[in-house]
Amino acid sequence: MGYRKPSVLSARIINCLQTILELEPMLRSIDSGQLLLSEFKTLKAFLKEMDAIALDEDDVERIETATERFLQELRIPVARSRDDAPKNMTLQ
């Protein structure tokens, strides 16, 4: 079976999911992130099945909005985890 180019709608959702999945290493560093990491398996599975999912503009807009809210919600915990990181570490 050959490669199928994703539709514009599925490409937009793939972009959202990949953006969230790229946060996995950062989420490991914050306390509340551990709760979210268990959901990453579901996101990865969903990403693999994108070709089989029928999408419409409203669905995509809801996912984009939810992704934006999720990223905004992470700003404070991420900033706190950076503030809590040791400041005087020496690299060797």
PDB file of C-alpha atoms in Angstrom:
ATOM      1  CA  MET A   1       0.000   0.000   0.000  1.00  0.00           C
ATOM      2  CA  GLY A   2       1.476   3.378  -0.996  1.00  0.00           C
ATOM      3  CA  TYR A   3       1.716   6.632   0.883  1.00  0.00           C
ATOM      4  CA  ARG A   4      -1.464   8.678   0.843  1.00  0.00           C
ATOM      5  CA  LYS A   5      -1.209  12.436   1.184  1.00  0.00           C
ATOM      6  CA  PRO A   6      -3.349  13.597   4.125  1.00  0.00           C
ATOM      7  CA  SER A   7      -6.253  15.926   3.465  1.00  0.00           C
ATOM      8  CA  VAL A   8      -5.978  19.518   4.629  1.00  0.00           C
ATOM      9  CA  LEU A   9      -8.290  18.753   7.569  1.00  0.00           C
ATOM     10  CA  SER A  10      -6.378  15.682   8.692  1.00  0.00           C
ATOM     11  CA  ALA A  11      -3.082  17.561   8.260  1.00  0.00           C
ATOM     12  CA  ARG A  12      -4.367  20.231  10.660  1.00  0.00           C
ATOM     13  CA  ILE A  13      -5.282  17.598  13.252  1.00  0.00           C
ATOM     14  CA  ILE A  14      -1.977  15.793  12.769  1.00  0.00           C
ATOM     15  CA  ASN A  15      -0.233  19.096  13.450  1.00  0.00           C
ATOM     16  CA  CYS A  16      -2.172  19.526  16.721  1.00  0.00           C
ATOM     17  CA  LEU A  17      -1.431  15.986  17.871  1.00  0.00           C
ATOM     18  CA  GLN A  18       2.245  16.197  16.985  1.00  0.00           C
ATOM     19  CA  THR A  19       2.513  19.497  18.856  1.00  0.00           C
ATOM     20  CA  ILE A  20       1.090  17.849  21.971  1.00  0.00           C
ATOM     21  CA  LEU A  21       3.234  14.734  21.599  1.00  0.00           C
ATOM     22  CA  GLU A  22       6.372  16.860  21.324  1.00  0.00           C
ATOM     23  CA  LEU A  23       5.650  18.031  24.883  1.00  0.00           C
ATOM     24  CA  GLU A  24       6.154  14.535  26.305  1.00  0.00           C
ATOM     25  CA  PRO A  25       9.737  15.127  27.566  1.00  0.00           C
ATOM     26  CA  MET A  26       8.711  18.408  29.192  1.00  0.00           C
ATOM     27  CA  LEU A  27       5.648  16.851  30.828  1.00  0.00           C
ATOM     28  CA  ARG A  28       7.877  14.299  32.531  1.00  0.00           C
ATOM     29  CA  SER A  29       9.472  17.171  34.457  1.00  0.00           C
ATOM     30  CA  ILE A  30       6.278  18.538  36.024  1.00  0.00           C
ATOM     31  CA  ASP A  31       4.151  16.852  38.679  1.00  0.00           C
ATOM     32  CA  SER A  32       0.808  17.155  36.897  1.00  0.00           C
ATOM     33  CA  GLY A  33       2.417  16.007  33.658  1.00  0.00           C
ATOM     34  CA  GLN A  34       2.631  12.419  34.865  1.00  0.00           C
ATOM     35  CA  LEU A  35      -1.165  12.207  34.800  1.00  0.00           C
ATOM     36  CA  LEU A  36      -1.238  13.314  31.171  1.00  0.00           C
ATOM     37  CA  LEU A  37       1.471  10.970  29.955  1.00  0.00           C
ATOM     38  CA  SER A  38      -0.838   7.968  30.218  1.00  0.00           C
ATOM     39  CA  GLU A  39      -3.051   9.581  27.567  1.00  0.00           C
ATOM     40  CA  PHE A  40      -0.201   9.816  25.080  1.00  0.00           C
ATOM     41  CA  LYS A  41      -0.709   6.179  24.022  1.00  0.00           C
ATOM     42  CA  THR A  42      -4.241   7.088  22.995  1.00  0.00           C
ATOM     43  CA  LEU A  43      -3.039  10.129  21.062  1.00  0.00           C
ATOM     44  CA  LYS A  44      -0.369   8.085  19.283  1.00  0.00           C
ATOM     45  CA  ALA A  45      -2.918   5.422  18.325  1.00  0.00           C
ATOM     46  CA  PHE A  46      -5.334   8.084  17.092  1.00  0.00           C
ATOM     47  CA  LEU A  47      -2.557   9.646  15.019  1.00  0.00           C
ATOM     48  CA  LYS A  48      -1.869   6.308  13.324  1.00  0.00           C
ATOM     49  CA  GLU A  49      -5.542   5.943  12.372  1.00  0.00           C
ATOM     50  CA  MET A  50      -6.039   9.430  10.915  1.00  0.00           C
ATOM     51  CA  ASP A  51      -6.594   8.139   7.373  1.00  0.00           C
ATOM     52  CA  ALA A  52      -9.651   6.155   8.446  1.00  0.00           C
ATOM     53  CA  ILE A  53     -11.369   9.022  10.274  1.00  0.00           C
ATOM     54  CA  ALA A  54     -13.964  11.192   8.553  1.00  0.00           C
ATOM     55  CA  LEU A  55     -13.483  14.834   9.489  1.00  0.00           C
ATOM     56  CA  ASP A  56     -15.314  18.066   8.996  1.00  0.00           C
ATOM     57  CA  GLU A  57     -14.266  21.665   9.575  1.00  0.00           C
ATOM     58  CA  ASP A  58     -16.146  21.919  12.896  1.00  0.00           C
ATOM     59  CA  ASP A  59     -14.331  18.861  14.294  1.00  0.00           C
ATOM     60  CA  VAL A  60     -10.967  20.256  13.279  1.00  0.00           C
ATOM     61  CA  GLU A  61     -11.710  23.682  14.740  1.00  0.00           C
ATOM     62  CA  ARG A  62     -12.737  22.093  18.069  1.00  0.00           C
ATOM     63  CA  ILE A  63      -9.499  20.099  18.199  1.00  0.00           C
ATOM     64  CA  GLU A  64      -7.435  23.170  17.316  1.00  0.00           C
ATOM     65  CA  THR A  65      -9.184  25.186  20.028  1.00  0.00           C
ATOM     66  CA  ALA A  66      -8.693  22.402  22.584  1.00  0.00           C
ATOM     67  CA  THR A  67      -5.000  22.164  21.657  1.00  0.00           C
ATOM     68  CA  GLU A  68      -4.576  25.902  22.102  1.00  0.00           C
ATOM     69  CA  ARG A  69      -6.273  25.789  25.528  1.00  0.00           C
ATOM     70  CA  PHE A  70      -4.132  22.823  26.553  1.00  0.00           C
ATOM     71  CA  LEU A  71      -0.949  24.698  25.632  1.00  0.00           C
ATOM     72  CA  GLN A  72      -2.135  27.761  27.551  1.00  0.00           C
ATOM     73  CA  GLU A  73      -2.926  25.638  30.620  1.00  0.00           C
ATOM     74  CA  LEU A  74       0.608  24.237  30.570  1.00  0.00           C
ATOM     75  CA  ARG A  75       2.286  27.640  30.678  1.00  0.00           C
ATOM     76  CA  ILE A  76       2.057  28.066  34.466  1.00  0.00           C
ATOM     77  CA  PRO A  77       3.143  24.527  35.477  1.00  0.00           C
ATOM     78  CA  VAL A  78       6.020  24.659  32.998  1.00  0.00           C
ATOM     79  CA  ALA A  79       7.135  28.060  34.261  1.00  0.00           C
ATOM     80  CA  ARG A  80       7.000  26.770  37.848  1.00  0.00           C
ATOM     81  CA  SER A  81       9.027  23.674  37.009  1.00  0.00           C
ATOM     82  CA  ARG A  82      11.660  25.860  35.381  1.00  0.00           C
ATOM     83  CA  ASP A  83      11.727  28.128  38.430  1.00  0.00           C
ATOM     84  CA  ASP A  84      12.162  25.079  40.694  1.00  0.00           C
ATOM     85  CA  ALA A  85      15.056  23.681  38.650  1.00  0.00           C
ATOM     86  CA  PRO A  86      18.470  23.991  40.259  1.00  0.00           C
ATOM     87  CA  LYS A  87      20.086  27.235  39.143  1.00  0.00           C
ATOM     88  CA  ASN A  88      23.675  26.489  40.077  1.00  0.00           C
ATOM     89  CA  MET A  89      24.254  23.243  38.241  1.00  0.00           C
ATOM     90  CA  THR A  90      27.713  22.756  36.836  1.00  0.00           C
ATOM     91  CA  LEU A  91      28.033  20.992  33.514  1.00  0.00           C
ATOM     92  CA  GLN A  92      30.923  18.609  33.198  1.00  0.00           C
TER      93      GLN A  92
END
